[in-house]
């Protein structure tokens, strides 16, 4: 099976712009989570989507939003970019259930590195 | 989720076993222990997880103490490619609960030639 894919891999934006990042989960995986990684704060949870609904949200401002499509693909959007939004944005997918058994292990993609100037 | 404590760094000689410890003294009965690693600038890679029994897969072994307050990840024959930050995470694994992973600072494992 192909792994989690994220596009684009690298992105440069300027302050005030907005950005949309895309994540394609592993085939058959139903849950998609997003994380932000910065040198100062480490890896932090942003939100999780399952069945096109946000199920869980981390402690980030409303400028960070996301959505999930019927095919489980997900996008996250950051509006009014700030310098501090420069980070590696990681997407992780999880099957949730495999052959009737709970399977919540998350598998990460390579990330999108965003630089805000 | 319970907090974890890991040493900030460890070295290991290539070909030897790498034993990475993790303390999780406040772990609850329904919390799993997960291990991930992150090679520089890449996404975290899932290694292994367990509840109370020891677990082994093609990558590593996980030893959980009987009181579940600590665990050890064992890479049986470390290679240079195992150099990475290793994260020990404990979280509830019941359906419908918050599934987020809370990453700490991890252990920087350096495998030396």
PDB file of C-alpha atoms in Angstrom, chain A residues 2-3 10 14 28 36 41-43 48 65 68 88 97 108 110:
ATOM      1  CA  UNK A   2       1.152   3.512  -0.689  1.00  0.00           C
ATOM      2  CA  UNK A   3       1.857   5.586   2.389  1.00  0.00           C
ATOM      3  CA  UNK A  10       7.707  22.751   0.386  1.00  0.00           C
ATOM      4  CA  UNK A  14       4.495  35.893   2.919  1.00  0.00           C
ATOM      5  CA  UNK A  28      -8.791   2.373   3.578  1.00  0.00           C
ATOM      6  CA  UNK A  36       2.487  21.121  13.533  1.00  0.00           C
ATOM      7  CA  UNK A  41       7.135  23.851  20.507  1.00  0.00           C
ATOM      8  CA  UNK A  42       7.873  20.398  19.127  1.00  0.00           C
ATOM      9  CA  UNK A  43       5.107  18.283  17.649  1.00  0.00           C
ATOM     10  CA  UNK A  48      -8.534  15.180  13.604  1.00  0.00           C
ATOM     11  CA  UNK A  65      -8.943  25.060   9.836  1.00  0.00           C
ATOM     12  CA  UNK A  68     -12.144  16.052   5.035  1.00  0.00           C
ATOM     13  CA  UNK A  88       6.625  21.321   9.303  1.00  0.00           C
ATOM     14  CA  UNK A  97     -10.972  -0.554  12.609  1.00  0.00           C
ATOM     15  CA  UNK A 108       2.534   9.827   9.257  1.00  0.00           C
ATOM     16  CA  UNK A 110       6.511  13.167   5.006  1.00  0.00           C
TER      17      UNK A 110
END
